[in-house]
Amino acid sequence: MEQTFGSYVREKRMARGLSLRALAAKLEVSPVYMSNIENDRRPAPTMEKLNHLIEILGLCQTDAELLLDLAAKSRTQRVSADLPEYIMERDIVRAALRTAKEVDATDEEWQEFIDRITQRGKRGE
């Protein structure tokens, strides 16, 4: 079964030893709302709440990114919440994404791109 935003939140909440009510209180939402999220009856909350959730659950960057990806899938908007602003503020990013889509860039090509940029970042440190 494919992991959902709700199942991921439940898994991380339980790993932290938090009850649903405790998480809802910390997130400042009702337990019913939190239950609806965990049972995939509601989409992910706002970016503000997602950031707070990441903090409460003590997620590392990889887990936080997965949470954001799953949050995007839970909504009609299919782009992770941390990306739209970056994409829309940079013409070249949109051009790169459209080009990659047009030529059907492979995972390997994307990985080479990521590796090249990551190496550039390391040289600058």
GROMACS .gro file of C-alpha atoms in nm:
model
  125
    1MET     CA    1   0.000   0.000   0.000
    2GLU     CA    2   0.132   0.345  -0.097
    3GLN     CA    3   0.225   0.571   0.191
    4THR     CA    4   0.002   0.874   0.232
    5PHE     CA    5   0.049   1.203   0.411
    6GLY     CA    6  -0.186   1.088   0.688
    7SER     CA    7  -0.020   0.750   0.740
    8TYR     CA    8   0.324   0.914   0.744
    9VAL     CA    9   0.216   1.169   1.006
   10ARG     CA   10   0.066   0.888   1.217
   11GLU     CA   11   0.384   0.681   1.187
   12LYS     CA   12   0.608   0.973   1.291
   13ARG     CA   13   0.370   1.078   1.571
   14MET     CA   14   0.368   0.729   1.718
   15ALA     CA   15   0.746   0.699   1.685
   16ARG     CA   16   0.772   1.015   1.901
   17GLY     CA   17   0.533   0.863   2.155
   18LEU     CA   18   0.272   1.135   2.105
   19SER     CA   19  -0.099   1.070   2.130
   20LEU     CA   20  -0.321   1.212   1.860
   21ARG     CA   21  -0.466   1.455   2.113
   22ALA     CA   22  -0.121   1.570   2.225
   23LEU     CA   23  -0.009   1.634   1.867
   24ALA     CA   24  -0.332   1.818   1.789
   25ALA     CA   25  -0.283   2.039   2.097
   26LYS     CA   26   0.078   2.119   2.004
   27LEU     CA   27  -0.027   2.194   1.646
   28GLU     CA   28  -0.322   2.401   1.775
   29VAL     CA   29  -0.586   2.206   1.582
   30SER     CA   30  -0.875   1.993   1.702
   31PRO     CA   31  -0.825   1.620   1.762
   32VAL     CA   32  -1.104   1.553   1.508
   33TYR     CA   33  -0.919   1.755   1.243
   34MET     CA   34  -0.595   1.571   1.324
   35SER     CA   35  -0.775   1.236   1.302
   36ASN     CA   36  -0.923   1.333   0.967
   37ILE     CA   37  -0.575   1.417   0.839
   38GLU     CA   38  -0.425   1.090   0.963
   39ASN     CA   39  -0.710   0.894   0.807
   40ASP     CA   40  -0.673   1.079   0.475
   41ARG     CA   41  -1.016   1.240   0.498
   42ARG     CA   42  -0.858   1.589   0.484
   43PRO     CA   43  -0.562   1.717   0.283
   44ALA     CA   44  -0.245   1.845   0.445
   45PRO     CA   45  -0.272   2.174   0.635
   46THR     CA   46  -0.110   2.508   0.545
   47MET     CA   47   0.266   2.552   0.504
   48GLU     CA   48   0.276   2.726   0.842
   49LYS     CA   49   0.119   2.421   1.008
   50LEU     CA   50   0.345   2.187   0.808
   51ASN     CA   51   0.655   2.370   0.933
   52HIS     CA   52   0.524   2.350   1.289
   53LEU     CA   53   0.450   1.979   1.240
   54ILE     CA   54   0.805   1.917   1.114
   55GLU     CA   55   0.937   2.092   1.424
   56ILE     CA   56   0.706   1.905   1.666
   57LEU     CA   57   0.793   1.568   1.512
   58GLY     CA   58   1.165   1.654   1.506
   59LEU     CA   59   1.202   1.547   1.144
   60CYS     CA   60   1.541   1.546   0.973
   61GLN     CA   61   1.567   1.716   0.635
   62THR     CA   62   1.503   1.394   0.439
   63ASP     CA   63   1.193   1.311   0.646
   64ALA     CA   64   1.072   1.672   0.625
   65GLU     CA   65   1.106   1.667   0.246
   66LEU     CA   66   0.911   1.341   0.226
   67LEU     CA   67   0.640   1.492   0.448
   68LEU     CA   68   0.617   1.793   0.214
   69ASP     CA   69   0.601   1.569  -0.093
   70LEU     CA   70   0.324   1.361   0.061
   71ALA     CA   71   0.145   1.681   0.166
   72ALA     CA   72   0.147   1.799  -0.197
   73LYS     CA   73   0.006   1.467  -0.313
   74SER     CA   74  -0.276   1.499  -0.059
   75ARG     CA   75  -0.394   1.819  -0.228
   76THR     CA   76  -0.491   1.905  -0.579
   77GLN     CA   77  -0.171   2.111  -0.595
   78ARG     CA   78   0.093   1.852  -0.679
   79VAL     CA   79   0.411   2.049  -0.604
   80SER     CA   80   0.566   2.030  -0.257
   81ALA     CA   81   0.484   2.333  -0.046
   82ASP     CA   82   0.848   2.441  -0.021
   83LEU     CA   83   0.890   2.475  -0.401
   84PRO     CA   84   0.621   2.690  -0.573
   85GLU     CA   85   0.758   3.025  -0.456
   86TYR     CA   86   1.112   2.932  -0.565
   87ILE     CA   87   0.987   2.812  -0.903
   88MET     CA   88   0.764   3.112  -0.967
   89GLU     CA   89   1.030   3.369  -0.867
   90ARG     CA   90   1.286   3.235  -1.118
   91ASP     CA   91   1.218   3.234  -1.491
   92ILE     CA   92   1.518   3.009  -1.555
   93VAL     CA   93   1.386   2.742  -1.317
   94ARG     CA   94   1.054   2.730  -1.501
   95ALA     CA   95   1.241   2.716  -1.834
   96ALA     CA   96   1.459   2.432  -1.706
   97LEU     CA   97   1.159   2.234  -1.584
   98ARG     CA   98   0.970   2.286  -1.908
   99THR     CA   99   1.276   2.182  -2.111
  100ALA     CA  100   1.325   1.872  -1.898
  101LYS     CA  101   0.959   1.785  -1.947
  102GLU     CA  102   0.977   1.847  -2.322
  103VAL     CA  103   1.281   1.621  -2.370
  104ASP     CA  104   1.158   1.374  -2.107
  105ALA     CA  105   1.473   1.403  -1.894
  106THR     CA  106   1.567   1.073  -1.731
  107ASP     CA  107   1.628   1.017  -1.361
  108GLU     CA  108   1.995   0.971  -1.445
  109GLU     CA  109   2.009   1.311  -1.617
  110TRP     CA  110   1.840   1.477  -1.321
  111GLN     CA  111   2.079   1.301  -1.083
  112GLU     CA  112   2.380   1.427  -1.284
  113PHE     CA  113   2.238   1.779  -1.259
  114ILE     CA  114   2.187   1.745  -0.883
  115ASP     CA  115   2.538   1.605  -0.839
  116ARG     CA  116   2.691   1.890  -1.043
  117ILE     CA  117   2.512   2.157  -0.839
  118THR     CA  118   2.591   1.983  -0.511
  119GLN     CA  119   2.961   1.971  -0.603
  120ARG     CA  120   2.956   2.341  -0.690
  121GLY     CA  121   2.810   2.411  -0.348
  122LYS     CA  122   3.081   2.208  -0.177
  123ARG     CA  123   3.360   2.388  -0.363
  124GLY     CA  124   3.223   2.718  -0.240
  125GLU     CA  125   3.238   2.616   0.127
   0.00000   0.00000   0.00000
